[in-house]
């Protein structure tokens, strides 16, 4: 073997080829990695654990059930406060619908840049799928136009059996400082509003009031047999500057740890 062949063989050992793409029919959930579908474990809470989200839950489950049955369904924008349950509800709703309609798949994309290749690969497999893109922020007008093109079916048409579940902390996906994004901020704002309008179903998630926050704490604590007090739970939320399902769970983790209990 000459030196070049030895070098090539050594490089192949250091960088083995990626594994073959997963069977697109065999699994309930996939991640899009290295240009291919990879099976993943979908970790989803039971829907009844997500308190105070009845309206959002019912609308999302109904839309996903239509998708699973091959009927017309919307792309969905889940927007609102951090820790308010957007991502948890998206995954829980897909898992709930899969129990009745196992044909539905969940595909988790790493970001918007993954979508053209994902659409192209998935077009050949007519299995209904919810494509989940978490925590999207559009940081330039060009980004908004690119996503708008994907939603409408631009250079790479989006397969009819795929629908997007997109979460964002901002209702219209706009950057926080529009003035920095364009010479004419109004033009940029129009781009962002036009983008948000492309989602047929827009679900808002808002900061919890005190009663709602304590109800979630009570539910989590009761499930794990933990003692707690409203005063401590409210102090915990105050120190973190928000009341949300995420903060409620963090408080429960804290009292479980103090009690020497695993969750």
PDB file of C-alpha atoms in Angstrom:
ATOM      1  CA  UNK A   1       0.000   0.000   0.000  1.00  0.00           C
ATOM      2  CA  UNK A   2       1.486   3.343  -1.016  1.00  0.00           C
ATOM      3  CA  UNK A   3       1.609   6.325   1.384  1.00  0.00           C
ATOM      4  CA  UNK A   4      -1.470   8.021  -0.110  1.00  0.00           C
ATOM      5  CA  UNK A   5      -3.553   4.874   0.308  1.00  0.00           C
ATOM      6  CA  UNK A   6      -2.403   4.514   3.909  1.00  0.00           C
ATOM      7  CA  UNK A   7      -3.350   8.144   4.614  1.00  0.00           C
ATOM      8  CA  UNK A   8      -6.772   7.648   3.008  1.00  0.00           C
ATOM      9  CA  UNK A   9      -7.375   4.476   5.019  1.00  0.00           C
ATOM     10  CA  UNK A  10      -6.377   6.252   8.236  1.00  0.00           C
ATOM     11  CA  UNK A  11      -8.749   9.136   7.498  1.00  0.00           C
ATOM     12  CA  UNK A  12     -11.604   6.702   6.878  1.00  0.00           C
ATOM     13  CA  UNK A  13     -10.976   5.087  10.251  1.00  0.00           C
ATOM     14  CA  UNK A  14     -10.980   8.486  11.968  1.00  0.00           C
ATOM     15  CA  UNK A  15     -14.096   9.668  10.137  1.00  0.00           C
ATOM     16  CA  UNK A  16     -16.354   6.675   9.494  1.00  0.00           C
ATOM     17  CA  UNK A  17     -19.226   7.193   7.079  1.00  0.00           C
ATOM     18  CA  UNK A  18     -22.508   8.290   8.655  1.00  0.00           C
ATOM     19  CA  UNK A  19     -25.010   5.556   9.443  1.00  0.00           C
ATOM     20  CA  UNK A  20     -27.647   4.723   6.868  1.00  0.00           C
ATOM     21  CA  UNK A  21     -30.848   6.789   7.092  1.00  0.00           C
ATOM     22  CA  UNK A  22     -33.550   5.339   9.298  1.00  0.00           C
ATOM     23  CA  UNK A  23     -36.538   3.533   7.882  1.00  0.00           C
ATOM     24  CA  UNK A  24     -39.066   6.401   7.526  1.00  0.00           C
ATOM     25  CA  UNK A  25     -41.987   4.103   8.361  1.00  0.00           C
ATOM     26  CA  UNK A  26     -40.630   2.159  11.335  1.00  0.00           C
ATOM     27  CA  UNK A  27     -40.411   4.811  14.065  1.00  0.00           C
ATOM     28  CA  UNK A  28     -42.701   7.294  15.783  1.00  0.00           C
ATOM     29  CA  UNK A  29     -40.153  10.107  16.031  1.00  0.00           C
ATOM     30  CA  UNK A  30     -37.086  11.206  14.100  1.00  0.00           C
ATOM     31  CA  UNK A  31     -34.412  13.843  14.275  1.00  0.00           C
ATOM     32  CA  UNK A  32     -32.983  15.381  11.111  1.00  0.00           C
ATOM     33  CA  UNK A  33     -29.197  15.052  11.415  1.00  0.00           C
ATOM     34  CA  UNK A  34     -26.415  15.062   8.838  1.00  0.00           C
ATOM     35  CA  UNK A  35     -28.924  15.262   6.024  1.00  0.00           C
ATOM     36  CA  UNK A  36     -30.946  12.188   6.999  1.00  0.00           C
ATOM     37  CA  UNK A  37     -33.636  10.964   9.353  1.00  0.00           C
ATOM     38  CA  UNK A  38     -32.389   9.365  12.591  1.00  0.00           C
ATOM     39  CA  UNK A  39     -34.732   7.622  15.034  1.00  0.00           C
ATOM     40  CA  UNK A  40     -35.088   9.346  18.399  1.00  0.00           C
ATOM     41  CA  UNK A  41     -37.033   8.709  21.577  1.00  0.00           C
ATOM     42  CA  UNK A  42     -39.878  11.180  21.853  1.00  0.00           C
ATOM     43  CA  UNK A  43     -40.096  12.286  25.497  1.00  0.00           C
ATOM     44  CA  UNK A  44     -43.538  13.802  25.948  1.00  0.00           C
ATOM     45  CA  UNK A  45     -45.591  14.644  29.015  1.00  0.00           C
ATOM     46  CA  UNK A  46     -49.145  13.324  29.246  1.00  0.00           C
ATOM     47  CA  UNK A  47     -51.528  15.986  27.992  1.00  0.00           C
ATOM     48  CA  UNK A  48     -53.362  16.111  31.312  1.00  0.00           C
ATOM     49  CA  UNK A  49     -50.151  17.278  33.004  1.00  0.00           C
ATOM     50  CA  UNK A  50     -50.212  20.511  31.012  1.00  0.00           C
ATOM     51  CA  UNK A  51     -52.606  22.609  33.046  1.00  0.00           C
ATOM     52  CA  UNK A  52     -54.209  25.849  31.901  1.00  0.00           C
ATOM     53  CA  UNK A  53     -53.691  25.102  28.198  1.00  0.00           C
ATOM     54  CA  UNK A  54     -57.063  23.559  27.329  1.00  0.00           C
ATOM     55  CA  UNK A  55     -57.835  25.882  24.416  1.00  0.00           C
ATOM     56  CA  UNK A  56     -54.399  25.498  22.838  1.00  0.00           C
ATOM     57  CA  UNK A  57     -54.430  21.729  23.459  1.00  0.00           C
ATOM     58  CA  UNK A  58     -57.813  21.149  21.840  1.00  0.00           C
ATOM     59  CA  UNK A  59     -56.983  23.214  18.748  1.00  0.00           C
ATOM     60  CA  UNK A  60     -53.599  21.581  18.242  1.00  0.00           C
ATOM     61  CA  UNK A  61     -54.808  18.006  18.770  1.00  0.00           C
ATOM     62  CA  UNK A  62     -57.691  18.521  16.330  1.00  0.00           C
ATOM     63  CA  UNK A  63     -55.327  19.919  13.692  1.00  0.00           C
ATOM     64  CA  UNK A  64     -52.830  17.061  14.118  1.00  0.00           C
ATOM     65  CA  UNK A  65     -55.586  14.455  13.940  1.00  0.00           C
ATOM     66  CA  UNK A  66     -56.641  15.884  10.577  1.00  0.00           C
ATOM     67  CA  UNK A  67     -53.044  15.692   9.360  1.00  0.00           C
ATOM     68  CA  UNK A  68     -52.718  12.095  10.572  1.00  0.00           C
ATOM     69  CA  UNK A  69     -55.829  11.101   8.608  1.00  0.00           C
ATOM     70  CA  UNK A  70     -54.627  12.731   5.394  1.00  0.00           C
ATOM     71  CA  UNK A  71     -57.045  15.647   5.651  1.00  0.00           C
ATOM     72  CA  UNK A  72     -56.281  19.332   5.188  1.00  0.00           C
ATOM     73  CA  UNK A  73     -54.333  20.727   8.164  1.00  0.00           C
ATOM     74  CA  UNK A  74     -52.595  23.969   9.105  1.00  0.00           C
ATOM     75  CA  UNK A  75     -49.026  24.914   9.831  1.00  0.00           C
ATOM     76  CA  UNK A  76     -48.950  25.976  13.483  1.00  0.00           C
ATOM     77  CA  UNK A  77     -47.162  28.829  15.231  1.00  0.00           C
ATOM     78  CA  UNK A  78     -46.970  28.455  19.015  1.00  0.00           C
ATOM     79  CA  UNK A  79     -45.825  31.759  20.455  1.00  0.00           C
ATOM     80  CA  UNK A  80     -45.524  33.388  23.833  1.00  0.00           C
ATOM     81  CA  UNK A  81     -43.723  33.596  27.137  1.00  0.00           C
ATOM     82  CA  UNK A  82     -40.688  31.461  27.898  1.00  0.00           C
ATOM     83  CA  UNK A  83     -41.444  28.335  29.891  1.00  0.00           C
ATOM     84  CA  UNK A  84     -45.161  28.561  29.193  1.00  0.00           C
ATOM     85  CA  UNK A  85     -45.483  25.079  27.693  1.00  0.00           C
ATOM     86  CA  UNK A  86     -45.162  25.660  23.932  1.00  0.00           C
ATOM     87  CA  UNK A  87     -42.625  22.911  23.221  1.00  0.00           C
ATOM     88  CA  UNK A  88     -44.079  20.555  25.810  1.00  0.00           C
ATOM     89  CA  UNK A  89     -47.558  20.876  24.316  1.00  0.00           C
ATOM     90  CA  UNK A  90     -46.296  20.368  20.752  1.00  0.00           C
ATOM     91  CA  UNK A  91     -44.625  17.068  21.660  1.00  0.00           C
ATOM     92  CA  UNK A  92     -47.420  15.912  23.970  1.00  0.00           C
ATOM     93  CA  UNK A  93     -50.080  16.607  21.346  1.00  0.00           C
ATOM     94  CA  UNK A  94     -48.228  14.614  18.684  1.00  0.00           C
ATOM     95  CA  UNK A  95     -47.772  11.694  21.102  1.00  0.00           C
ATOM     96  CA  UNK A  96     -51.458  11.770  22.036  1.00  0.00           C
ATOM     97  CA  UNK A  97     -52.590  11.714  18.399  1.00  0.00           C
ATOM     98  CA  UNK A  98     -50.121   8.917  17.582  1.00  0.00           C
ATOM     99  CA  UNK A  99     -51.883   6.610  20.036  1.00  0.00           C
ATOM    100  CA  UNK A 100     -54.988   6.695  17.846  1.00  0.00           C
ATOM    101  CA  UNK A 101     -53.273   7.382  14.514  1.00  0.00           C
ATOM    102  CA  UNK A 102     -49.828   5.692  14.551  1.00  0.00           C
ATOM    103  CA  UNK A 103     -49.212   6.697  10.935  1.00  0.00           C
ATOM    104  CA  UNK A 104     -48.365  10.199  12.167  1.00  0.00           C
ATOM    105  CA  UNK A 105     -44.636  10.842  12.630  1.00  0.00           C
ATOM    106  CA  UNK A 106     -42.791  13.549  14.537  1.00  0.00           C
ATOM    107  CA  UNK A 107     -39.697  14.984  12.831  1.00  0.00           C
ATOM    108  CA  UNK A 108     -37.522  17.307  14.897  1.00  0.00           C
ATOM    109  CA  UNK A 109     -35.527  19.735  12.749  1.00  0.00           C
ATOM    110  CA  UNK A 110     -32.506  21.547  14.136  1.00  0.00           C
ATOM    111  CA  UNK A 111     -33.444  24.830  12.487  1.00  0.00           C
ATOM    112  CA  UNK A 112     -34.951  26.524   9.471  1.00  0.00           C
ATOM    113  CA  UNK A 113     -31.880  25.743   7.356  1.00  0.00           C
ATOM    114  CA  UNK A 114     -32.735  22.036   7.591  1.00  0.00           C
ATOM    115  CA  UNK A 115     -36.136  22.385   5.987  1.00  0.00           C
ATOM    116  CA  UNK A 116     -35.372  22.378   2.227  1.00  0.00           C
ATOM    117  CA  UNK A 117     -33.380  19.137   2.386  1.00  0.00           C
ATOM    118  CA  UNK A 118     -35.853  17.592   4.834  1.00  0.00           C
ATOM    119  CA  UNK A 119     -38.768  18.435   2.526  1.00  0.00           C
ATOM    120  CA  UNK A 120     -36.938  16.956  -0.442  1.00  0.00           C
ATOM    121  CA  UNK A 121     -36.151  13.695   1.361  1.00  0.00           C
ATOM    122  CA  UNK A 122     -39.624  13.356   2.862  1.00  0.00           C
ATOM    123  CA  UNK A 123     -41.419  13.967  -0.428  1.00  0.00           C
ATOM    124  CA  UNK A 124     -40.618  10.407  -1.463  1.00  0.00           C
ATOM    125  CA  UNK A 125     -42.323   8.927   1.629  1.00  0.00           C
ATOM    126  CA  UNK A 126     -45.990   9.957   1.814  1.00  0.00           C
ATOM    127  CA  UNK A 127     -46.276   9.462   5.559  1.00  0.00           C
ATOM    128  CA  UNK A 128     -48.001  12.300   7.434  1.00  0.00           C
ATOM    129  CA  UNK A 129     -45.559  14.092   9.713  1.00  0.00           C
ATOM    130  CA  UNK A 130     -45.427  17.097  12.027  1.00  0.00           C
ATOM    131  CA  UNK A 131     -42.087  18.861  11.537  1.00  0.00           C
ATOM    132  CA  UNK A 132     -41.120  20.512  14.826  1.00  0.00           C
ATOM    133  CA  UNK A 133     -38.814  23.544  14.824  1.00  0.00           C
ATOM    134  CA  UNK A 134     -38.226  24.921  18.312  1.00  0.00           C
ATOM    135  CA  UNK A 135     -37.421  28.466  19.446  1.00  0.00           C
ATOM    136  CA  UNK A 136     -37.397  30.183  16.067  1.00  0.00           C
ATOM    137  CA  UNK A 137     -36.275  33.780  15.833  1.00  0.00           C
ATOM    138  CA  UNK A 138     -36.087  35.579  12.490  1.00  0.00           C
ATOM    139  CA  UNK A 139     -33.109  37.890  12.684  1.00  0.00           C
ATOM    140  CA  UNK A 140     -33.210  39.549   9.264  1.00  0.00           C
ATOM    141  CA  UNK A 141     -35.803  40.327   6.581  1.00  0.00           C
ATOM    142  CA  UNK A 142     -34.115  37.802   4.284  1.00  0.00           C
ATOM    143  CA  UNK A 143     -34.742  35.078   6.887  1.00  0.00           C
ATOM    144  CA  UNK A 144     -38.420  35.970   6.971  1.00  0.00           C
ATOM    145  CA  UNK A 145     -38.689  35.796   3.192  1.00  0.00           C
ATOM    146  CA  UNK A 146     -36.922  32.422   3.103  1.00  0.00           C
ATOM    147  CA  UNK A 147     -39.296  30.887   5.647  1.00  0.00           C
ATOM    148  CA  UNK A 148     -42.284  32.451   3.925  1.00  0.00           C
ATOM    149  CA  UNK A 149     -41.158  30.836   0.674  1.00  0.00           C
ATOM    150  CA  UNK A 150     -40.893  27.453   2.402  1.00  0.00           C
ATOM    151  CA  UNK A 151     -44.381  27.790   3.842  1.00  0.00           C
ATOM    152  CA  UNK A 152     -45.848  28.741   0.480  1.00  0.00           C
ATOM    153  CA  UNK A 153     -43.909  26.184  -1.559  1.00  0.00           C
ATOM    154  CA  UNK A 154     -41.091  28.066  -3.229  1.00  0.00           C
ATOM    155  CA  UNK A 155     -38.012  26.646  -4.918  1.00  0.00           C
ATOM    156  CA  UNK A 156     -38.380  23.409  -2.922  1.00  0.00           C
ATOM    157  CA  UNK A 157     -42.110  22.648  -2.654  1.00  0.00           C
ATOM    158  CA  UNK A 158     -43.224  21.490   0.761  1.00  0.00           C
ATOM    159  CA  UNK A 159     -44.878  18.040   0.571  1.00  0.00           C
ATOM    160  CA  UNK A 160     -48.597  18.126   1.280  1.00  0.00           C
ATOM    161  CA  UNK A 161     -48.277  15.478   3.993  1.00  0.00           C
ATOM    162  CA  UNK A 162     -45.909  17.618   6.111  1.00  0.00           C
ATOM    163  CA  UNK A 163     -46.963  20.454   8.388  1.00  0.00           C
ATOM    164  CA  UNK A 164     -44.795  22.678  10.557  1.00  0.00           C
ATOM    165  CA  UNK A 165     -45.015  23.128  14.323  1.00  0.00           C
ATOM    166  CA  UNK A 166     -42.933  26.231  15.053  1.00  0.00           C
ATOM    167  CA  UNK A 167     -42.384  27.736  18.497  1.00  0.00           C
ATOM    168  CA  UNK A 168     -41.229  31.282  19.096  1.00  0.00           C
ATOM    169  CA  UNK A 169     -41.060  33.675  22.006  1.00  0.00           C
ATOM    170  CA  UNK A 170     -42.275  36.427  19.681  1.00  0.00           C
ATOM    171  CA  UNK A 171     -45.759  36.535  18.199  1.00  0.00           C
ATOM    172  CA  UNK A 172     -44.740  37.814  14.770  1.00  0.00           C
ATOM    173  CA  UNK A 173     -41.247  36.231  14.769  1.00  0.00           C
ATOM    174  CA  UNK A 174     -39.800  39.720  14.469  1.00  0.00           C
ATOM    175  CA  UNK A 175     -36.355  40.736  15.758  1.00  0.00           C
ATOM    176  CA  UNK A 176     -36.389  42.694  18.990  1.00  0.00           C
ATOM    177  CA  UNK A 177     -34.893  45.796  17.348  1.00  0.00           C
ATOM    178  CA  UNK A 178     -36.417  46.235  13.930  1.00  0.00           C
ATOM    179  CA  UNK A 179     -34.413  49.415  13.291  1.00  0.00           C
ATOM    180  CA  UNK A 180     -31.215  47.403  13.135  1.00  0.00           C
ATOM    181  CA  UNK A 181     -32.612  45.032  10.529  1.00  0.00           C
ATOM    182  CA  UNK A 182     -33.406  47.368   7.639  1.00  0.00           C
ATOM    183  CA  UNK A 183     -33.047  50.914   6.426  1.00  0.00           C
ATOM    184  CA  UNK A 184     -36.819  51.161   6.454  1.00  0.00           C
ATOM    185  CA  UNK A 185     -38.035  49.419   9.644  1.00  0.00           C
ATOM    186  CA  UNK A 186     -41.630  49.459   8.403  1.00  0.00           C
ATOM    187  CA  UNK A 187     -40.674  47.331   5.387  1.00  0.00           C
ATOM    188  CA  UNK A 188     -39.038  44.819   7.728  1.00  0.00           C
ATOM    189  CA  UNK A 189     -42.089  44.801   9.998  1.00  0.00           C
ATOM    190  CA  UNK A 190     -44.342  44.145   7.012  1.00  0.00           C
ATOM    191  CA  UNK A 191     -42.160  41.166   6.105  1.00  0.00           C
ATOM    192  CA  UNK A 192     -42.508  39.739   9.606  1.00  0.00           C
ATOM    193  CA  UNK A 193     -46.274  40.223   9.779  1.00  0.00           C
ATOM    194  CA  UNK A 194     -46.676  38.628   6.363  1.00  0.00           C
ATOM    195  CA  UNK A 195     -44.678  35.665   7.645  1.00  0.00           C
ATOM    196  CA  UNK A 196     -46.820  35.175  10.761  1.00  0.00           C
ATOM    197  CA  UNK A 197     -49.921  35.310   8.575  1.00  0.00           C
ATOM    198  CA  UNK A 198     -48.707  32.225   6.677  1.00  0.00           C
ATOM    199  CA  UNK A 199     -49.469  30.030   9.694  1.00  0.00           C
ATOM    200  CA  UNK A 200     -53.085  28.933   9.542  1.00  0.00           C
ATOM    201  CA  UNK A 201     -53.173  28.238  13.284  1.00  0.00           C
ATOM    202  CA  UNK A 202     -51.538  30.655  15.730  1.00  0.00           C
ATOM    203  CA  UNK A 203     -51.671  29.714  19.417  1.00  0.00           C
ATOM    204  CA  UNK A 204     -50.689  32.180  22.112  1.00  0.00           C
ATOM    205  CA  UNK A 205     -49.128  31.194  25.455  1.00  0.00           C
ATOM    206  CA  UNK A 206     -49.122  33.799  28.185  1.00  0.00           C
ATOM    207  CA  UNK A 207     -47.511  34.248  31.576  1.00  0.00           C
ATOM    208  CA  UNK A 208     -49.457  32.546  34.349  1.00  0.00           C
ATOM    209  CA  UNK A 209     -51.344  34.381  37.024  1.00  0.00           C
ATOM    210  CA  UNK A 210     -50.665  33.432  40.638  1.00  0.00           C
ATOM    211  CA  UNK A 211     -53.597  31.021  40.852  1.00  0.00           C
ATOM    212  CA  UNK A 212     -52.570  29.180  37.694  1.00  0.00           C
ATOM    213  CA  UNK A 213     -48.956  28.908  38.788  1.00  0.00           C
ATOM    214  CA  UNK A 214     -49.874  27.477  42.190  1.00  0.00           C
ATOM    215  CA  UNK A 215     -52.273  24.996  40.573  1.00  0.00           C
ATOM    216  CA  UNK A 216     -49.403  23.614  38.499  1.00  0.00           C
ATOM    217  CA  UNK A 217     -47.134  23.397  41.543  1.00  0.00           C
ATOM    218  CA  UNK A 218     -49.885  21.570  43.431  1.00  0.00           C
ATOM    219  CA  UNK A 219     -50.350  19.077  40.594  1.00  0.00           C
ATOM    220  CA  UNK A 220     -46.659  18.263  40.299  1.00  0.00           C
ATOM    221  CA  UNK A 221     -46.163  18.048  44.058  1.00  0.00           C
ATOM    222  CA  UNK A 222     -49.189  15.775  44.551  1.00  0.00           C
ATOM    223  CA  UNK A 223     -48.000  13.423  41.815  1.00  0.00           C
ATOM    224  CA  UNK A 224     -44.718  12.913  43.658  1.00  0.00           C
ATOM    225  CA  UNK A 225     -46.079  13.051  47.210  1.00  0.00           C
ATOM    226  CA  UNK A 226     -44.193  16.227  48.130  1.00  0.00           C
ATOM    227  CA  UNK A 227     -45.057  18.731  50.842  1.00  0.00           C
ATOM    228  CA  UNK A 228     -44.938  22.379  49.778  1.00  0.00           C
ATOM    229  CA  UNK A 229     -46.233  25.811  50.731  1.00  0.00           C
ATOM    230  CA  UNK A 230     -47.698  28.550  48.575  1.00  0.00           C
ATOM    231  CA  UNK A 231     -45.402  31.118  50.188  1.00  0.00           C
ATOM    232  CA  UNK A 232     -42.287  29.169  49.231  1.00  0.00           C
ATOM    233  CA  UNK A 233     -43.545  28.502  45.721  1.00  0.00           C
ATOM    234  CA  UNK A 234     -44.299  32.198  45.171  1.00  0.00           C
ATOM    235  CA  UNK A 235     -40.920  33.225  46.578  1.00  0.00           C
ATOM    236  CA  UNK A 236     -39.250  30.803  44.167  1.00  0.00           C
ATOM    237  CA  UNK A 237     -41.117  32.348  41.222  1.00  0.00           C
ATOM    238  CA  UNK A 238     -40.331  35.881  42.396  1.00  0.00           C
ATOM    239  CA  UNK A 239     -36.606  35.146  42.520  1.00  0.00           C
ATOM    240  CA  UNK A 240     -36.773  33.905  38.929  1.00  0.00           C
ATOM    241  CA  UNK A 241     -38.817  36.813  37.699  1.00  0.00           C
ATOM    242  CA  UNK A 242     -41.656  34.788  36.188  1.00  0.00           C
ATOM    243  CA  UNK A 243     -44.482  32.367  36.837  1.00  0.00           C
ATOM    244  CA  UNK A 244     -44.569  29.512  34.356  1.00  0.00           C
ATOM    245  CA  UNK A 245     -44.926  25.766  34.148  1.00  0.00           C
ATOM    246  CA  UNK A 246     -41.156  25.496  33.827  1.00  0.00           C
ATOM    247  CA  UNK A 247     -40.581  27.526  37.001  1.00  0.00           C
ATOM    248  CA  UNK A 248     -43.205  25.421  38.805  1.00  0.00           C
ATOM    249  CA  UNK A 249     -41.379  22.240  37.848  1.00  0.00           C
ATOM    250  CA  UNK A 250     -38.031  23.716  38.937  1.00  0.00           C
ATOM    251  CA  UNK A 251     -39.532  24.498  42.342  1.00  0.00           C
ATOM    252  CA  UNK A 252     -40.771  20.908  42.629  1.00  0.00           C
ATOM    253  CA  UNK A 253     -37.310  19.609  41.696  1.00  0.00           C
ATOM    254  CA  UNK A 254     -35.873  21.816  44.459  1.00  0.00           C
ATOM    255  CA  UNK A 255     -38.207  20.561  47.195  1.00  0.00           C
ATOM    256  CA  UNK A 256     -37.758  16.976  46.028  1.00  0.00           C
ATOM    257  CA  UNK A 257     -33.989  17.375  46.288  1.00  0.00           C
ATOM    258  CA  UNK A 258     -34.255  18.864  49.760  1.00  0.00           C
ATOM    259  CA  UNK A 259     -36.395  15.902  50.796  1.00  0.00           C
ATOM    260  CA  UNK A 260     -33.836  13.470  49.419  1.00  0.00           C
ATOM    261  CA  UNK A 261     -36.277  12.192  46.803  1.00  0.00           C
ATOM    262  CA  UNK A 262     -35.654  11.358  43.148  1.00  0.00           C
ATOM    263  CA  UNK A 263     -38.136  12.398  40.455  1.00  0.00           C
TER     264      UNK A 263
END
